[in-house]
Every structure is written in structure tokens, then in C-alpha cells.
Short mmCIF file of C-alpha atoms in Angstrom, two decimals:
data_model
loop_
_atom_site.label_atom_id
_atom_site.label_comp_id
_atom_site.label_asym_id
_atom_site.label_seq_id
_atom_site.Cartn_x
_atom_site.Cartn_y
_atom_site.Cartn_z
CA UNK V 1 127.43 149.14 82.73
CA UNK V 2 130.62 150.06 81.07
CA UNK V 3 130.72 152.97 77.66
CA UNK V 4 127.42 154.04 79.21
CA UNK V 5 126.88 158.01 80.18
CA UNK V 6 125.96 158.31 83.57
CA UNK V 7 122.77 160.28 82.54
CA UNK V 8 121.95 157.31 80.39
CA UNK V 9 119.18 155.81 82.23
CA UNK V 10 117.74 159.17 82.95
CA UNK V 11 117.59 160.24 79.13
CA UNK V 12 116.02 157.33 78.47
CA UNK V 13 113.07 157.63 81.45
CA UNK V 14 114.48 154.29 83.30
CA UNK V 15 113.84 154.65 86.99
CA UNK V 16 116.68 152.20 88.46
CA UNK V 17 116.25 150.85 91.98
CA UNK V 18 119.16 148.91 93.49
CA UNK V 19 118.06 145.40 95.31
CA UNK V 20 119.51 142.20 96.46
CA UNK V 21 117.39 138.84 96.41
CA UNK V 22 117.93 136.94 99.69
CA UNK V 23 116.04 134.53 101.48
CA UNK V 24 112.72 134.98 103.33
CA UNK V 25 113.56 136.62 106.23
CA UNK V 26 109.95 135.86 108.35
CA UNK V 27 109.28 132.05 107.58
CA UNK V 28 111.86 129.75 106.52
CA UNK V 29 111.18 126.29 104.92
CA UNK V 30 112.09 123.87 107.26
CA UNK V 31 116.01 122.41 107.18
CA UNK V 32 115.34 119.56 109.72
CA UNK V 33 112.40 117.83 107.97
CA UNK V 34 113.66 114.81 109.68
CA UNK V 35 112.98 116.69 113.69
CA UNK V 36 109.69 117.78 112.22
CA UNK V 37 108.68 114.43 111.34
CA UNK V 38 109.75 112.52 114.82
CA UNK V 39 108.15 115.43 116.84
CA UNK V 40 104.43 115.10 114.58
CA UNK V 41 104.44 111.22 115.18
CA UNK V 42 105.25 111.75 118.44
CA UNK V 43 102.07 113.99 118.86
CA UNK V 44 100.40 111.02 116.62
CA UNK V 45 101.09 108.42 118.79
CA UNK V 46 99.76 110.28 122.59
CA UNK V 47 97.03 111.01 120.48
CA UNK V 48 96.50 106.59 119.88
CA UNK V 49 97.15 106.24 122.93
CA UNK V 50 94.25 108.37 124.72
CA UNK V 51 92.15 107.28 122.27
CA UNK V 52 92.69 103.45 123.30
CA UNK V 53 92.25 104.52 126.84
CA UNK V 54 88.66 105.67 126.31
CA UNK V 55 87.84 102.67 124.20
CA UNK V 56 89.08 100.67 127.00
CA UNK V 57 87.61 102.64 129.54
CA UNK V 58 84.01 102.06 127.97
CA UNK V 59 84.75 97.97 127.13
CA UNK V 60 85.02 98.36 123.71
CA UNK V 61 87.48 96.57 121.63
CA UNK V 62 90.22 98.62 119.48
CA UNK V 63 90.20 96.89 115.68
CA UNK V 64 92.37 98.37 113.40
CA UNK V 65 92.46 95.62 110.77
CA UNK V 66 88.88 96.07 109.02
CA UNK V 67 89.29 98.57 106.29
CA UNK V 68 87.42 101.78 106.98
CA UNK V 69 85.43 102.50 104.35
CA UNK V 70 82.06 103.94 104.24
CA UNK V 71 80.59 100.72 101.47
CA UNK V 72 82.39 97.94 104.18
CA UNK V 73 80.69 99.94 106.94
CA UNK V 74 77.26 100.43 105.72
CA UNK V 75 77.38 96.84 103.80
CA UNK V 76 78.44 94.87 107.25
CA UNK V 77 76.11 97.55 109.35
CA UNK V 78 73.71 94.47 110.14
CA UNK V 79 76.98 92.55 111.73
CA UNK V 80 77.62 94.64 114.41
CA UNK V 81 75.49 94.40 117.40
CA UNK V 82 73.99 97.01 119.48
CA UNK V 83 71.67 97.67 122.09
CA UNK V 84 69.87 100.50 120.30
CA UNK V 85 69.62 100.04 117.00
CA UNK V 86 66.58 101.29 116.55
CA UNK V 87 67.73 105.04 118.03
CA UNK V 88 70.02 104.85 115.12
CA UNK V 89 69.21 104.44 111.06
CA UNK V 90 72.15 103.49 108.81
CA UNK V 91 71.92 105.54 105.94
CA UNK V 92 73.41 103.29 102.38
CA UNK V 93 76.61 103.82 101.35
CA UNK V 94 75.62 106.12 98.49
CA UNK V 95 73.86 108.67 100.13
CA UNK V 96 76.58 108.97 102.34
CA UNK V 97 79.15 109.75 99.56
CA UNK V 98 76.48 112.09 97.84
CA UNK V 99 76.54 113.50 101.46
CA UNK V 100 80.01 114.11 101.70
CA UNK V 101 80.31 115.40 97.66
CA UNK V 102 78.06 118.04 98.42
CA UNK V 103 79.90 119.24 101.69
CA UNK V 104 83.14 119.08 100.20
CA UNK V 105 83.04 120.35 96.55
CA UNK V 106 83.78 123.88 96.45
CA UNK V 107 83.32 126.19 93.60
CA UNK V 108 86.43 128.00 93.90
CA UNK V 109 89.74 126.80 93.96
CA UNK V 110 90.79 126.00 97.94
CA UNK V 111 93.90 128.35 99.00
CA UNK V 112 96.54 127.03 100.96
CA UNK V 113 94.81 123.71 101.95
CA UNK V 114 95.42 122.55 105.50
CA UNK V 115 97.14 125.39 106.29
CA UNK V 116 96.43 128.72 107.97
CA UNK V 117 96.43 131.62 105.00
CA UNK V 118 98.06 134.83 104.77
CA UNK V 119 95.78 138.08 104.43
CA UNK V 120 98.96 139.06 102.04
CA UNK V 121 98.41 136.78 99.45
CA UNK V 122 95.01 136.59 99.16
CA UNK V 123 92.04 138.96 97.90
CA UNK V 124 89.77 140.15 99.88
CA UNK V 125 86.53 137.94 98.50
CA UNK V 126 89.54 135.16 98.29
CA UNK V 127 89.03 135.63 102.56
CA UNK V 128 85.95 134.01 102.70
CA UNK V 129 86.81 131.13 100.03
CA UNK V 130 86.63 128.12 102.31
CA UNK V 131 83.20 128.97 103.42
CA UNK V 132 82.27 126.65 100.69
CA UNK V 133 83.39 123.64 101.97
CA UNK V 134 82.82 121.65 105.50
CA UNK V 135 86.07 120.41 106.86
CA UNK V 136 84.59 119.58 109.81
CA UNK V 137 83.04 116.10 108.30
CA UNK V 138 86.30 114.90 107.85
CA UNK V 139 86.54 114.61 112.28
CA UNK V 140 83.33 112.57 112.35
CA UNK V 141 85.00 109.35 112.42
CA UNK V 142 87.72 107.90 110.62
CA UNK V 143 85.28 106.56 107.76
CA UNK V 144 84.12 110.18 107.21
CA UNK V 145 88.11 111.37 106.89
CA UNK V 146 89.12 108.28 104.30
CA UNK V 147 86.58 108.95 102.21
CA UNK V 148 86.38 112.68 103.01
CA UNK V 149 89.91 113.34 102.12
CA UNK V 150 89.55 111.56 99.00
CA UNK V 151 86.84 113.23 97.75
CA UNK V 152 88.16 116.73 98.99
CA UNK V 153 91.42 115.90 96.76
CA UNK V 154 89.57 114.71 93.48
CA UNK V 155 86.36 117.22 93.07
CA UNK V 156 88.59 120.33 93.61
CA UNK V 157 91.51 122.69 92.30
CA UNK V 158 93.79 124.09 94.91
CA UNK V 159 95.99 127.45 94.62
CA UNK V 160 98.93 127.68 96.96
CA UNK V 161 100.26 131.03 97.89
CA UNK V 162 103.11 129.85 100.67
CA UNK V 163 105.60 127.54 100.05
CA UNK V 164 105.49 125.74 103.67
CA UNK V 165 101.63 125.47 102.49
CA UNK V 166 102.69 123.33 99.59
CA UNK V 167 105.28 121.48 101.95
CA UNK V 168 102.97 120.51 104.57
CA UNK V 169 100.57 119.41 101.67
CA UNK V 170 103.69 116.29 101.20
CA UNK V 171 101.98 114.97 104.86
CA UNK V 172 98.92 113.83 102.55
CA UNK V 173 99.52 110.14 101.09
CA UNK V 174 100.96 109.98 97.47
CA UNK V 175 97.73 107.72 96.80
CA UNK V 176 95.35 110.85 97.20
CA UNK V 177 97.91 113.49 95.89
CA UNK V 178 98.20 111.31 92.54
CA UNK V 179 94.76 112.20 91.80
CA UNK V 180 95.10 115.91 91.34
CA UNK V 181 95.66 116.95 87.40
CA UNK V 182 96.06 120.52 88.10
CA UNK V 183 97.87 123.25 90.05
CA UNK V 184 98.53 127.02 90.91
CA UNK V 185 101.35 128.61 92.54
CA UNK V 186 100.76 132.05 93.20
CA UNK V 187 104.18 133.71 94.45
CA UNK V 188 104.09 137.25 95.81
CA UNK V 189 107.01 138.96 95.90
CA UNK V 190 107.97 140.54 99.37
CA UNK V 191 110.48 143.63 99.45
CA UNK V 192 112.31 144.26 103.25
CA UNK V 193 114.24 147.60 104.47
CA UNK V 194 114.75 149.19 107.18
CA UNK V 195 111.60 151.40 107.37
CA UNK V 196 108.27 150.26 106.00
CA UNK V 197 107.30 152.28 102.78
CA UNK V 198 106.21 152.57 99.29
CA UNK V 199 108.24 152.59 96.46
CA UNK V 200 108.48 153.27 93.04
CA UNK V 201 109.06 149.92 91.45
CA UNK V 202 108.35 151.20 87.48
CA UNK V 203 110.57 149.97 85.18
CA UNK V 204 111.06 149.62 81.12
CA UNK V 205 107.47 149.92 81.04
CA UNK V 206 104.12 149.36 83.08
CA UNK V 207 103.68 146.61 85.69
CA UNK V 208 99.91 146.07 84.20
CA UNK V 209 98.11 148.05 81.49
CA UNK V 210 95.94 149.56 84.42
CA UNK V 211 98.34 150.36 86.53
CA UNK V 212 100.73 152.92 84.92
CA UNK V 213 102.69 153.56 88.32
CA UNK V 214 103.64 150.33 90.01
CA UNK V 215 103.85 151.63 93.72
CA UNK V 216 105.30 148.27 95.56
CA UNK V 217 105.01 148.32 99.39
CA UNK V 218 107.90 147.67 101.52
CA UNK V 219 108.09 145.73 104.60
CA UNK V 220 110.49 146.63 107.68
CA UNK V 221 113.06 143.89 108.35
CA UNK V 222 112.19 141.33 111.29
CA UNK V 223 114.13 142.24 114.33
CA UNK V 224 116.91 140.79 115.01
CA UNK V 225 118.64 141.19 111.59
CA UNK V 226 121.45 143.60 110.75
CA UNK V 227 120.70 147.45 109.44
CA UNK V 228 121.54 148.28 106.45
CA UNK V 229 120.62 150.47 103.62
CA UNK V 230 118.85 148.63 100.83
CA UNK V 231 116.76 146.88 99.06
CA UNK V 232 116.36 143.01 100.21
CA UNK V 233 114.03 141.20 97.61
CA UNK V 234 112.26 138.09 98.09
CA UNK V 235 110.92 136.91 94.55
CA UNK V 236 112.75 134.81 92.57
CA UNK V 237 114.10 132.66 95.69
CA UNK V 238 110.52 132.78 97.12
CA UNK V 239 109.97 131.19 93.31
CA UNK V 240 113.15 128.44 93.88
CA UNK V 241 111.38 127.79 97.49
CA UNK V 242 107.87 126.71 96.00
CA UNK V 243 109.73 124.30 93.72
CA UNK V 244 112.20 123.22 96.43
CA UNK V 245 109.05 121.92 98.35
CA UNK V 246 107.89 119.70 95.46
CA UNK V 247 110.78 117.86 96.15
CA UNK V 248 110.25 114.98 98.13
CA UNK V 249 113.05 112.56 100.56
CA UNK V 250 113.90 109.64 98.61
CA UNK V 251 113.47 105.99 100.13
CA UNK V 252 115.75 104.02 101.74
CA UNK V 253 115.88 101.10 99.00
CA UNK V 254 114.52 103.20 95.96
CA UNK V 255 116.04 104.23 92.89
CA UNK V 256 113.44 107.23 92.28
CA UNK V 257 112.59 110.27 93.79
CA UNK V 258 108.54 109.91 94.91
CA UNK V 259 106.73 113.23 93.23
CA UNK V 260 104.61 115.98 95.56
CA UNK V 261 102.10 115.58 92.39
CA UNK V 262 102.52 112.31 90.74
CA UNK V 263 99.35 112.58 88.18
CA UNK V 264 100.15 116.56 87.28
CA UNK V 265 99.58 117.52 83.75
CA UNK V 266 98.96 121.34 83.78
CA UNK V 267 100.54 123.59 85.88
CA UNK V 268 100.32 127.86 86.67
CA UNK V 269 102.64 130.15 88.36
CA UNK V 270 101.02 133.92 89.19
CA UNK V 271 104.06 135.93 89.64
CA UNK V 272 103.07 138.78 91.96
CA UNK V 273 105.03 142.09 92.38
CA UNK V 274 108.00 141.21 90.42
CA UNK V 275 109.73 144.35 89.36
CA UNK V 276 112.20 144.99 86.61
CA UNK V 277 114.81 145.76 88.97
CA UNK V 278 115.30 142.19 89.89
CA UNK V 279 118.63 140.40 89.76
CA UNK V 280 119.28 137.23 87.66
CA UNK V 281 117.36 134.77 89.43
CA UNK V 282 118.30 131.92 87.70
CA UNK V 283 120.24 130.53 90.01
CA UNK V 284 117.58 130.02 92.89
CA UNK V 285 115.66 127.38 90.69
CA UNK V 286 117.74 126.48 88.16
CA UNK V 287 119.55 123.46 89.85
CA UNK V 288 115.94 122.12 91.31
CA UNK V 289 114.14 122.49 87.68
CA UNK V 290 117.24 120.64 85.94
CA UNK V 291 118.56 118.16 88.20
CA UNK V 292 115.43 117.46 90.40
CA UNK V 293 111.97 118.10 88.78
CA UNK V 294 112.51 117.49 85.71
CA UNK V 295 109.98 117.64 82.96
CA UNK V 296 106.78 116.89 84.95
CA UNK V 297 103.82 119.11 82.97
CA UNK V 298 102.51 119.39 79.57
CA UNK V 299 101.25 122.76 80.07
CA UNK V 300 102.77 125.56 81.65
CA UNK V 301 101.26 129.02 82.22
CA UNK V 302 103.42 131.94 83.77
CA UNK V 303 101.33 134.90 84.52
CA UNK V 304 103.73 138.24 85.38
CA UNK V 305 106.96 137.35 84.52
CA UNK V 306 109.41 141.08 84.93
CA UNK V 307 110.19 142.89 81.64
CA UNK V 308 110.91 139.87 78.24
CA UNK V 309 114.49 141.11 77.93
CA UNK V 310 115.10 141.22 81.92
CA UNK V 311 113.59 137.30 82.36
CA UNK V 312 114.59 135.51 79.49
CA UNK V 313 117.08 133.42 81.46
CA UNK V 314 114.04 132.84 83.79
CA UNK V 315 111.88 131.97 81.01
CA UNK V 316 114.51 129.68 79.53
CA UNK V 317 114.85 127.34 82.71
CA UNK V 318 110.93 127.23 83.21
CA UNK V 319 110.50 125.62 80.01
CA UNK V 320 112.52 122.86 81.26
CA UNK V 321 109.47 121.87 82.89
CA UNK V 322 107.69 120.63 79.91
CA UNK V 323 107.35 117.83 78.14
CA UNK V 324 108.28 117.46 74.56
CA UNK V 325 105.91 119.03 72.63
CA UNK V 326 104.12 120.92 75.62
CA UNK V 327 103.20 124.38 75.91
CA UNK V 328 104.63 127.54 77.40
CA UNK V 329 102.09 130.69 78.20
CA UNK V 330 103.15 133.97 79.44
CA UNK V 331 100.86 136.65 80.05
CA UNK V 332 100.80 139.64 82.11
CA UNK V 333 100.01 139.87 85.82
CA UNK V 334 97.35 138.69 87.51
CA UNK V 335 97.48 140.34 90.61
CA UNK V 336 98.81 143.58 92.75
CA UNK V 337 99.47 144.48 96.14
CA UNK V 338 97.21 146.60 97.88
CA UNK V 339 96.72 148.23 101.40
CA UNK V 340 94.99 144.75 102.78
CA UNK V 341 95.92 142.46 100.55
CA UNK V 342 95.74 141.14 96.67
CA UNK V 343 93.79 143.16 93.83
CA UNK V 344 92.95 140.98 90.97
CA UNK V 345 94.12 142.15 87.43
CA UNK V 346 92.50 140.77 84.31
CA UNK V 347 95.17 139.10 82.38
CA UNK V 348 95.37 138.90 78.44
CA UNK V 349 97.65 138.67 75.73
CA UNK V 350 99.24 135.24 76.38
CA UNK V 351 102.41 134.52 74.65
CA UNK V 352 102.84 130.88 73.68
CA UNK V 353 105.27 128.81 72.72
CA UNK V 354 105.65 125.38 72.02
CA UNK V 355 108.52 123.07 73.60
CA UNK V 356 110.08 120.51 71.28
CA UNK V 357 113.18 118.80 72.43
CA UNK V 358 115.54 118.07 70.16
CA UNK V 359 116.04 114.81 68.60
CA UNK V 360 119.19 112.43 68.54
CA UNK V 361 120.59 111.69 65.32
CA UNK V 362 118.44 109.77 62.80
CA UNK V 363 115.39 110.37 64.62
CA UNK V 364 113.04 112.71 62.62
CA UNK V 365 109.33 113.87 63.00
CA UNK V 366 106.28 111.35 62.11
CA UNK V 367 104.41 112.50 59.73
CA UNK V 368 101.75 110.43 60.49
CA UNK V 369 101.42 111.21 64.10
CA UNK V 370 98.22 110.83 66.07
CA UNK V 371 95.62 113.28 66.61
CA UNK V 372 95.40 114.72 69.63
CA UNK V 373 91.91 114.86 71.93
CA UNK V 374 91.54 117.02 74.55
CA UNK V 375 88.63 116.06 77.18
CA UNK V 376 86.78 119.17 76.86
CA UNK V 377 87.89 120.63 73.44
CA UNK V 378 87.49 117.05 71.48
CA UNK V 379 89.86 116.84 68.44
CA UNK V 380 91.30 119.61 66.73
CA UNK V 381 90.25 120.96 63.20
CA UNK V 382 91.17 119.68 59.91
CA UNK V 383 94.60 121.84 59.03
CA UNK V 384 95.51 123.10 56.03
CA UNK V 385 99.42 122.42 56.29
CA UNK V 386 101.21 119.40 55.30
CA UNK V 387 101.24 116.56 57.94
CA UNK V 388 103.60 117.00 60.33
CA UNK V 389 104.81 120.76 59.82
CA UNK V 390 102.33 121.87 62.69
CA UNK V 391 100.89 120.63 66.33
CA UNK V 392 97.44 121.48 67.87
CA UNK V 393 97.03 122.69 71.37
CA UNK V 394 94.27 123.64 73.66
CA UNK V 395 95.01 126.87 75.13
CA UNK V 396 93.42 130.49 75.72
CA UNK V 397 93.80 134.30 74.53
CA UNK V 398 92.68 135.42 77.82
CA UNK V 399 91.43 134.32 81.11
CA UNK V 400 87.86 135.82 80.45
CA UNK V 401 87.55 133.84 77.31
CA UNK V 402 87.23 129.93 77.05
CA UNK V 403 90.13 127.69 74.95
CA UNK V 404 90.17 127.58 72.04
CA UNK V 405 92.35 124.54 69.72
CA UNK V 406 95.75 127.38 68.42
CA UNK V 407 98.05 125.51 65.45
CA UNK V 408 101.63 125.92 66.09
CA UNK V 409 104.73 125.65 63.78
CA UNK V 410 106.83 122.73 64.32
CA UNK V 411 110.08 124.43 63.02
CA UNK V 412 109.57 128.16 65.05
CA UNK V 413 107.41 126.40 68.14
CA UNK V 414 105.38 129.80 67.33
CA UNK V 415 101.54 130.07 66.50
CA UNK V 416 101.01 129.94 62.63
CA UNK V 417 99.11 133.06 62.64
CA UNK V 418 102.20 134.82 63.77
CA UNK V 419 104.42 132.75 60.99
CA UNK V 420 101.94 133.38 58.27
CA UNK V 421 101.75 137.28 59.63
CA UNK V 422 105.62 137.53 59.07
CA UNK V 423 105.75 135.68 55.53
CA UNK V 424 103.20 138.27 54.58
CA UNK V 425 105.20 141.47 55.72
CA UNK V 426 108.47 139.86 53.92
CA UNK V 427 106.51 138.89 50.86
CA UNK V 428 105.22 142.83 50.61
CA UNK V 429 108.87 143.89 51.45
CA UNK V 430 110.05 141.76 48.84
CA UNK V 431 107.36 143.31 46.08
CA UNK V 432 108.46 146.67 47.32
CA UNK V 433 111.90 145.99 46.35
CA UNK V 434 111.31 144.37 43.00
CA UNK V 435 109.25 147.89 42.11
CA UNK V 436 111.66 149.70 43.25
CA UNK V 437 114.49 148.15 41.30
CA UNK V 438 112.77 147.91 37.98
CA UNK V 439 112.00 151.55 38.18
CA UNK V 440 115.87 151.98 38.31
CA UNK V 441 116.74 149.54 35.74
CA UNK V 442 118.97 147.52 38.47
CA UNK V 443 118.50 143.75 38.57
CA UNK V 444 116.94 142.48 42.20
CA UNK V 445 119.18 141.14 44.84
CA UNK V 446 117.83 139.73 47.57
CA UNK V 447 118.25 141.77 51.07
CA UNK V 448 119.16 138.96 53.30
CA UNK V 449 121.05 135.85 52.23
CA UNK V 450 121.01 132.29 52.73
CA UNK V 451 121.42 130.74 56.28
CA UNK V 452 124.85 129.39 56.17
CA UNK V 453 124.81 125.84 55.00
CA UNK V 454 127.64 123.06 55.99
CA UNK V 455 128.77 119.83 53.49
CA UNK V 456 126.23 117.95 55.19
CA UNK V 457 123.39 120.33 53.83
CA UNK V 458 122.27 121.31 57.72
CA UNK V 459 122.43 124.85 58.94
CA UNK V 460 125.87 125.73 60.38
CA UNK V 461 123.62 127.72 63.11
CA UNK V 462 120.56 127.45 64.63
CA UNK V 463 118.84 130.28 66.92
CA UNK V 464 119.79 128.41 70.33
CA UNK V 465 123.16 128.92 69.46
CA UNK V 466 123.18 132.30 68.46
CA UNK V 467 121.62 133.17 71.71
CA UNK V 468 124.11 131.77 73.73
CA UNK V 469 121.50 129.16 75.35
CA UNK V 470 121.89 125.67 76.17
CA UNK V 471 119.99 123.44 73.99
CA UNK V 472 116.82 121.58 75.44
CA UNK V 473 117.60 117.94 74.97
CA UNK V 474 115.36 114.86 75.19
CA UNK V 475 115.94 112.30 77.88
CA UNK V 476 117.57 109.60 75.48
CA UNK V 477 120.01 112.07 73.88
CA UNK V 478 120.79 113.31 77.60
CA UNK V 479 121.58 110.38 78.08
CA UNK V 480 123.99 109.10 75.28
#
């Protein structure tokens, strides 16, 4: 940082730690997708082929074109003959889905489905999570794992806390994985040196309200890679590696890239031991988010993002994400390392902000556009601002509390409580002034003065500009 004193950072009680982000150094996403693919359908295949055997072995017949269903199989159950049908009752169709709903419902989200979890990522009652649920019906037959699978995917929220977790998750058909609405990423950030440790991670202020000293532990490098002193982070690319895997191989004769999540609508990222002394990450995610992903939610909700000033960049290429008019949440942390594993933080104080791409030229706001309905919070209440100035969205204050229906500003994307809150405290500033003039005898002149206004009556500046940012466009002005 040049013209600052070198006892700067002490004076001002900023503890800096020097780190490099890198890739992750134990597990990394897998570069030959294609190897991986031949060598499972391989395994696939044996696996066909023993099974034939034994049907041949006992003389029966090897069908593969009746659908396998458990309706076609309890509905044509009088079709097939048997020797013992009496040693064997058919249950209907129904009870066999109520059957399976019960046995695979779960009343937490599932971590890491289909995949083995890390103690790391996970809290300690988070351990026994899957207890919930038995897996095991889906290797009753291949009726029980059609209609298993599909009811595993539709009657429950999934949390995934390892990026090859989420790309091993791509082996499940798009049919099934269009079904899920909703879905958390929970990245914890992993810190490598030479010697395991603990260290002071603090920064402009405290990683969590209850936590005053944010003591991050260190891992020692995996053998086999070079010595040297420092700091090798794995956050924000860990972050770029979680979106990475939503991207999926195109087809041979298609135009589009398939989705991991073709039906998403909300989505959640729980940042986890991401420091202040992080490097611009921007540049492990911001390529996939722009180029790749696209806009793909209508709600995103970003729990421990570093320090405002040190993520804004971050923040900015997030909101890419959205959809016009969607909504961006940031709150504080919802976890922590700890010796054997994750403590859970209660988070509060969500940010929000409302996305709302720019139009071309010529196309302005509707004044009469529709209401919106949410499925659990119904429509919105009656506002008190002219049509079209303001948006309603479903959203919470905290994660203890239910949503509630929050009225944003259509020119600031802000809440209008916040808006209203600042007209206030410039409207008292302003009667402050007056007094304080007319007790002088001086005429009032305004402290601030006019946003700079072109020939065409627009401003000549707008606050994307002044902050150096990119403006977020909408497809069809992208386009042109």
C-alpha cells in the first residue's frame, strides 16, 4: 500500500496475515470426466451381465421393455404366474408409495447425498442426519429404486458441503434433478502450511458477534507438495469449484448447455471460515457465473461473506445469478470450525437487495404490473406508494424467525424502511439548517446540489458508474 506508514495497520488494531488462494490440495474435481464415465459403465455393464447369468441360471426370462413402475406392477400383478402365490400378498400400488414416503422423507435437509461426508463440514448432530431416511429400499428391486429415487428427490432439501458431492449428484437423470426447487452450498474454507496450527484470522472486525477472536485452524500440506512458508487458502476457489460442478458437458447435436438443477428457484451459499485476509477472489468464479451459469435463481442468500469493503467485487459477480427483479441476502455466518467439526452460529441481520437489470432504450417499468403470490406467504399487502415505484418480496430478518412480505424501492433496489429512514434524517438536517440560518439572517442554500443533468434531462451519472462496476444488463440488451 503506497503513502501508508508502516505502523499503519498497527495504529489502527488491523491484524494482517499474508495468504495465497490456490487450489485444493487433498481432492481435486475430476479433469477426465470423460475416463470416469467409460470406467463407471464399464462397472455397469459386468454388473448386467452377472445379473443375466443368474436369471438364466434359474430359467427365468430377462425383460427389459415393461416399464418398472410400482402402479404397472401391482395393476398387472394377476398376469404373472407363479407357483406360490398364495406365500406371497401383493400389497396396491398406494400403500406401497405411502410405504416408501414414509421411509424416505427426512426431516432435515440430506448432506452430501450419495456420497460419503466429511466430519469437517458437518456438525456434530449433522453426523447422525441420514438416520432419518432408509436408503436401503431403494436395492429392493428396480421398482423400489424408480420410484424410490423419485420420491427421495421431491419430498426433501439437500445441503452439499463438497464440491465432488454436488458433481457426482450430475450421475442422477435431469428428469429427477428438475424436480428440486431449492439448494444449499455450504463451503468451508480450508487453510494449508507447513505445520498444523491455529491462527489468528481477526480482521476489520469480528468473524461472528459471539465469537470476538476468530481462531481458524490450519491444516499441514499433503505430502508430496513443496515447503514453503505461508499461508495457502482454499476459499474462494473452493467457492469457483462448487459452481464449476453445476456445469454440465454439452450434447453432441445441442445448442444448450443441460443444467445440474433445471427447476431451481432459490438458492444459499454458507460461507464458512472466510477471513478478511483473503485475496480478490473474483477471478475463480467470475468467468463460470458470467459466461456459463448465468442467471438461474430468483433468490439468493449468502451467509458469511469476509468484511463489505473486502467482498464487494465478490458480492458484485454473485448477483449475476439472479433474475431480474430477484433478491440478494447477506447475513453473517452461519457456522465455525471447531476441534471435530462445524459449530452452528445463529445468523441475523440480513442485508437485502433487490436485482433489477437494466432496461434497453424505450423500455420503461409497468405500472400496472402483476401481483406477486408466493405459495406460502399468499399475496403481499396493499402498499401505500404509487404503482410501480416499489416490488414485494418474501424474505426473512433472521433464520429463527419465519418470512415475512419486505417492500423494496425500485429506483435504490433497497428496503423502503431504509429509504424512508434516510429521507427522515435529511429532512431533520434540512430543518436544522433552515433554523440555523434564520437565526443569522443568511438566506438558505441547500448543502448538496443537483445530480448533474445532460440535454436529454437523464443523469450524466448513475452510482454503477461512479463505482467503477460493470453494469448488470438484461439478456436482450446483452444482446443488441
Amino acid at each position: 500500500m503506497a503513502g501508508v506508514p508502516p505502523n499503519f495497520m498497527v495504529a489502527a488494531g488491523f491484524h494482517h496475515v499474508c495468504m495465497m488462494e490456490g487450489p485444493d490440495p487433498e481432492l481435486r474435481l475430476s479433469t477426465l470426466q470423460y475416463d470416469t464415465l467409460l470406467g463407471e459403465s464399464k462397472r455397469h455393464a459386468d454388473e448386467i451381465q452377472r445379473l443375466k447369468f443368474l436369471l438364466r441360471k434359474h430359467n427365468i426370462e430377462c425383460d427389459t421393455s415393461l416399464p418398472v413402475t410400482i402402479k404397472y406392477v401391482s395393476k398387472n400383478a394377476s398376469l404373472v404366474k407363479s407357483t406360490n402365490d398364495d406365500l406371497k400378498p401383493r400389497l396396491p400400488a398406494e400403500i406401497l408409495l405411502r410405504i416408501l414416503g414414509f421411509a424416505l422423507t427426512s426431516p432435515v435437509p440430506i448432506i452430501d447425498p450419495f456420497y460419503s461426508l466429511r466430519n469437517q463440514n458437518i456438525t456434530m448432530i449433522e453426523r447422525f442426519s441420514r438416520q432419518y431416511i432408509n436408503i436401503q429400499c431403494l436395492a429392493v428391486s428396480q421398482v423400489f429404486k424408480t420410484e424410490g429415487l423419485r420420491i427421495l428427490l421431491e419430498n426433501n432439501e439437500f445441503v452439499f458441503t463438497q464440491a465432488v458431492a454436488l458433481e457426482n449428484f450430475a450421475k442422477v437423470s435431469p428428469q429427477l434433478r428438475s424436480t428440486i426447487k431449492h439448494v444449499t452450498f455450504r463451503v468451508v474454507g480450508r487453510y494449508y502450511d507447513d505445520v498444523a496450527r491455529n491462527v489468528d484470522l481477526t480482521g476489520n472486525g469480528c468473524y461472528h458477534d459471539t465469537i470476538p477472536r476468530f481462531l481458524a485452524p490450519v491444516q499441514a500440506r499433503p505430502y508430496g507438495m513443496v515447503n514453503d512458508n505461508g499461508i495457502q487458502a482454499y476459499c474462494w476457489f473452493q467457492l469457483g469449484d462448487f459452481l464449476r460442478a453445476m456445469q454440465l458437458p454439452r450434447g453432441m447435436m445441442s445448442k444448450d448447455r443441460p443444467q445440474l438443477f433445471p427447476g431451481i428457484s432459490t438458492m444459499r451459499l454458507d460461507l464458512v471460515n472466510f477471513c478478511d485476509h483473503l485475496p480478490l477472489g473474483m477471478s475463480a468464479f467470475a468467468a463460470t457465473v458470467r459466461w456459463h451459469l448465468g442467471r438461474i435463481v430468483d433468490e439468493l442468500v449468502v451467509t458469511g461473506l469476509p468484511d463489505l469493503e473486502a467482498s464487494i467485487d465478490e458480492q458484485m459477480i454473485l448477483k449475476n445469478l439472479l433474475r431480474d427483479e430477484g433478491i440478494f441476502s447477506s447475513g453473517c455466518p452461519a457456522f465455525v470450525s471447531v476441534n471435530d467439526g462445524l459449530k452452528s452460529l445463529p445468523v441475523y441481520g440480513y442485508n437485502h437487495h433487490v436485482v433489477t437489470l437494466k432496461k434497453g432504450p424505450g423500455k420503461k417499468v409497468s405500472k400496472k404490473s402483476p401481483t406477486p403470490h408466493h405459495p406460502e406467504g399468499g399475496k403481499p399487502p396493499k402498499s401505500t406508494h404509487p404503482a410501480g415505484h416499489t416490488i414485494w418480496k418474501w424474505a426473512k430478518e433472521q433464520d429463527d424467525e419465519p418470512k415475512q412480505w419486505i417492500e423494496f424501492d425500485r429506483a435504490s433496489s433497497r428496503p423502503m424502511s431504509e429509504v424512508e429512514e434516510e429521507e427522515d434524517d435529511e429532512y431533520d438536517d434540512s430543518d436544522d439548517q433552515i433554523t440555523f440560518g434564520t437565526l443569522l439572517g443568511l438566506p438558505f442554500l441547500p448543502m448538496f446540489a443537483p445530480p448533474l443533468v445532460n440535454q436529454g434531462g437523464d443523469e450524466l451519472y448513475d452510482d454503477a458508474d461512479l463505482e467503477g462496476m460493470p453494469e448488470l444488463l438484461d439478456p436482450e440488451q446483452r444482446a443488441a
